[in-house]
Short mmCIF file of C-alpha atoms and ligand atoms in Angstrom, two decimals:
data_model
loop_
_atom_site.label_atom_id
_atom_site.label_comp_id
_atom_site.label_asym_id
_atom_site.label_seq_id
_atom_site.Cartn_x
_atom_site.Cartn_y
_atom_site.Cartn_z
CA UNK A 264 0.00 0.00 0.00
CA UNK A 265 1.42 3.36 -0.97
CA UNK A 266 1.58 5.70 2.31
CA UNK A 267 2.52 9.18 2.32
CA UNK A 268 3.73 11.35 5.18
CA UNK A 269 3.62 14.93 6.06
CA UNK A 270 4.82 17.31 8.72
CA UNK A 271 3.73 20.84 10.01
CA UNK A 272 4.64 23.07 12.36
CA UNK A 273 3.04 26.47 13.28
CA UNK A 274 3.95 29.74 15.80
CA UNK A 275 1.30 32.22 16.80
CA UNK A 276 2.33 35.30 19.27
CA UNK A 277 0.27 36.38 21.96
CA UNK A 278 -1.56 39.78 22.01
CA UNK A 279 -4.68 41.28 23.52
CA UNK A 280 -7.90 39.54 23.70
CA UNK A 281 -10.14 37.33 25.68
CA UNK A 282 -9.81 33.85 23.46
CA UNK A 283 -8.30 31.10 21.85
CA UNK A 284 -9.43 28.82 18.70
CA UNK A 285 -7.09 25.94 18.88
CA UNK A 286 -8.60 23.16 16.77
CA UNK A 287 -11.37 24.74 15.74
CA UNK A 288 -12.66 25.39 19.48
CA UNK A 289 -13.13 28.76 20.82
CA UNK A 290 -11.00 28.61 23.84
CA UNK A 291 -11.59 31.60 27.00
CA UNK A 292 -8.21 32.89 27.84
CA UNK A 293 -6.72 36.49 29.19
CA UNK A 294 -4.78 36.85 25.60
CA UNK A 295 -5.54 36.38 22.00
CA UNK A 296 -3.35 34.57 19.10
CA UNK A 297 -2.56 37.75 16.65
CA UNK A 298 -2.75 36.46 13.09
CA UNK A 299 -4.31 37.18 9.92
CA UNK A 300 -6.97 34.42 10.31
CA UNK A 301 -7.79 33.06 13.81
CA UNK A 302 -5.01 31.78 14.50
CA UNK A 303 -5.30 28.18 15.03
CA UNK A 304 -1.92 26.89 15.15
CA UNK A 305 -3.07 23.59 15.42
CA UNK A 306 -5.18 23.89 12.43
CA UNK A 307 -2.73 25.03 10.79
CA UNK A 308 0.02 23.07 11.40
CA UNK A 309 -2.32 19.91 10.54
CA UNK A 310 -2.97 21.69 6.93
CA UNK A 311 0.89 21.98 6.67
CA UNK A 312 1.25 18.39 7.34
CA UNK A 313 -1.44 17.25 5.02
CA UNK A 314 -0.54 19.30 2.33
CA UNK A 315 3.52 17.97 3.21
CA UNK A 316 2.21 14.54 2.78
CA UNK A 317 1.77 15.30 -1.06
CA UNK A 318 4.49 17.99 -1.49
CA UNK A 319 2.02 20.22 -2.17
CA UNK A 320 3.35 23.13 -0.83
CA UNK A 321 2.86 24.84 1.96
CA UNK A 322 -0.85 26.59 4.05
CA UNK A 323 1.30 29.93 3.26
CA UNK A 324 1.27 29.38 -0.76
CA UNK A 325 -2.24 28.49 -0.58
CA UNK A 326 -3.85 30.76 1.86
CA UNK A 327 -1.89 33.83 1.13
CA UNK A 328 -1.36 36.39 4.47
CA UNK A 329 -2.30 38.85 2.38
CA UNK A 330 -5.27 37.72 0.70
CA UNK A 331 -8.38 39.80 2.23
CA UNK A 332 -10.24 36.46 2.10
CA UNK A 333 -8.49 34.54 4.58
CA UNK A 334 -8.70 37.71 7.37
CA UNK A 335 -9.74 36.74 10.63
CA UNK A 336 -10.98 33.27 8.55
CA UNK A 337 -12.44 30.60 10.66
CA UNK A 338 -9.44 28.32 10.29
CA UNK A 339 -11.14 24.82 9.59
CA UNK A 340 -12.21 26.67 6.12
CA UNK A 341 -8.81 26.09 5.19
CA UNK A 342 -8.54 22.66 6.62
CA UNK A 343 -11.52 21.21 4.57
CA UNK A 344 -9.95 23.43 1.35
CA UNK A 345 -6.98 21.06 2.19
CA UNK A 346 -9.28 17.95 2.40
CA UNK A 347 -10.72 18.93 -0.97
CA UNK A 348 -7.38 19.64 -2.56
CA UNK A 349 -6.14 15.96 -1.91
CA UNK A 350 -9.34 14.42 -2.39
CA UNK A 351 -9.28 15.90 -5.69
CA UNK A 352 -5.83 14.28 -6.38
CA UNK A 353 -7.89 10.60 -5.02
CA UNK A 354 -5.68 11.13 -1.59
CA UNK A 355 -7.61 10.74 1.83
CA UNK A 356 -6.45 11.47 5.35
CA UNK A 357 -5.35 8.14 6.96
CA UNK A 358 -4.26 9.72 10.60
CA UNK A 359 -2.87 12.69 12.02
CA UNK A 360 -1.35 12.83 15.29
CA UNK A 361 -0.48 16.58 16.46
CA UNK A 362 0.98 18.20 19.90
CA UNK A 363 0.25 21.74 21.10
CA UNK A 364 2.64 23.44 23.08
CA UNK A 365 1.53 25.72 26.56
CA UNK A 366 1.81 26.80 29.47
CA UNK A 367 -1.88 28.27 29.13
CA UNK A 368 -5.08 28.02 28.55
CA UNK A 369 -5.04 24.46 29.93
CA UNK A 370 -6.18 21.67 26.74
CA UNK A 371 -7.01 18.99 28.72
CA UNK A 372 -10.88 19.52 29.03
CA UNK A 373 -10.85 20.33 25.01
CA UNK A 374 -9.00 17.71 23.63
CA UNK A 375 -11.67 15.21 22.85
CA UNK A 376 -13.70 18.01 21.21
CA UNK A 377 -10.93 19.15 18.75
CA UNK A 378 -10.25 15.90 17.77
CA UNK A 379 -14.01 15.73 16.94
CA UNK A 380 -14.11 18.77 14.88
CA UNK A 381 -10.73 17.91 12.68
CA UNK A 382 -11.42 14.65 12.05
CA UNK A 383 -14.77 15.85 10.73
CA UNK A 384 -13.56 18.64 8.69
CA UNK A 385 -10.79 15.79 7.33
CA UNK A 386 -13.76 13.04 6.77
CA UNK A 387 -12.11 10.39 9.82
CA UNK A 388 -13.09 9.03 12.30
CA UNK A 389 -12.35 10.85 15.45
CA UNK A 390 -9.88 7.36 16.33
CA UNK A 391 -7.43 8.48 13.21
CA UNK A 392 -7.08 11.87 14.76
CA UNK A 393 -4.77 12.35 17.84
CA UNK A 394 -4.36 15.40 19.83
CA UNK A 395 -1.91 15.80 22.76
CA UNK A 396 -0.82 18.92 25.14
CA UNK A 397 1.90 19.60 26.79
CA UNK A 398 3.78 22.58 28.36
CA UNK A 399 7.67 23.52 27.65
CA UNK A 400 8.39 23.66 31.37
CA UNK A 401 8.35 27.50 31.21
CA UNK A 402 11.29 27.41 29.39
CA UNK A 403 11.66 29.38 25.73
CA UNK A 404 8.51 31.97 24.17
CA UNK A 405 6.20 29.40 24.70
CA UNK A 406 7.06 28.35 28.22
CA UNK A 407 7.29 32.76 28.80
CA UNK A 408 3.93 33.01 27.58
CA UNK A 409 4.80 34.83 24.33
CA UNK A 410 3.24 32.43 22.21
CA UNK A 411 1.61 29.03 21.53
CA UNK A 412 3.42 26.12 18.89
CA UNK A 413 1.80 23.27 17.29
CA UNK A 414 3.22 20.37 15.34
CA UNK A 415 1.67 17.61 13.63
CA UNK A 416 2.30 14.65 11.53
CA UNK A 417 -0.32 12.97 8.98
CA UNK A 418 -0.21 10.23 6.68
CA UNK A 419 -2.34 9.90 3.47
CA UNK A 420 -3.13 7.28 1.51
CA UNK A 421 -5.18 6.36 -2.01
CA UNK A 422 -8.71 6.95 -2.08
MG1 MG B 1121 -0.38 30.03 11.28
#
């Protein structure tokens, strides 16, 4: 069986605000991811993956920064636009297994949920999509507070 993997990794700063989106779930928290979309890193780092998988480039090429359509875009937009692209090319989404990087907001209590909401936006089952959280033990900009990471790894396979 032909198997493909990807990988992806994504950096939002911190700024002012009162939430999160981190896989698609709106997250309360005393600061705000500044990007152009909404800043999912994980979202995003699962689109870089996925479109890694079939050296297709990367989520910059294809949702441009700059591109008034993708501002302060609801991020799984772009992950089903990803589904679509390698669906199109008879790829599907065989797993994805991802890690977001904290100190804060806690992920525990929304980890099953995200892995609900990507592995529907990726057409899975919720059991091909894994989601773990862990902290950097305050060291670096994400253990400071400066910033959240993501990475994740998917594999893709034939329709
Ligand atoms: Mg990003």
């Amino acid at each position: 069986m032909s198997v493909r993997i990807g990988i992806g990794y994504d950096v939002h700063a911190f700024t002012e605000g009162d939430h999160v989106t981190l896989g698609g779930v709106r997250i309360a928290h005393d600061k705000a991811l500044l990007a152009h979309s909404d800043g999912d890193v994980l979202i995003h780092a699962v689109c870089d993956a996925l479109l890694g998988a079939l050296a297709l480039g990367d989520i910059g090429r294809h949702f441009p920064p700059g591109d008034a359509q993708w501002k302060g875009a609801d991020s799984r937009l772009m992950l089903r636009a990803v589904q679509a692209l390698l669906q199109e090319r008879g790829w599907r989404v065989h797993n994805v297994d991802a890690v977001v990087v904290c100190e804060r907001p806690k992920l525990a209590p929304h980890v099953e949920i995200m892995r609900s909401v990507l592995a529907e936006d990726m057409r899975v089952e919720p059991g091909a999509v894994s989601v773990k959280a862990t902290t950097s033990e305050r060291l670096g900009f994400t253990g400071r507070e400066e910033g959240i990471a993501a990475q994740a790894v998917a594999s893709v396979v034939p329709r």
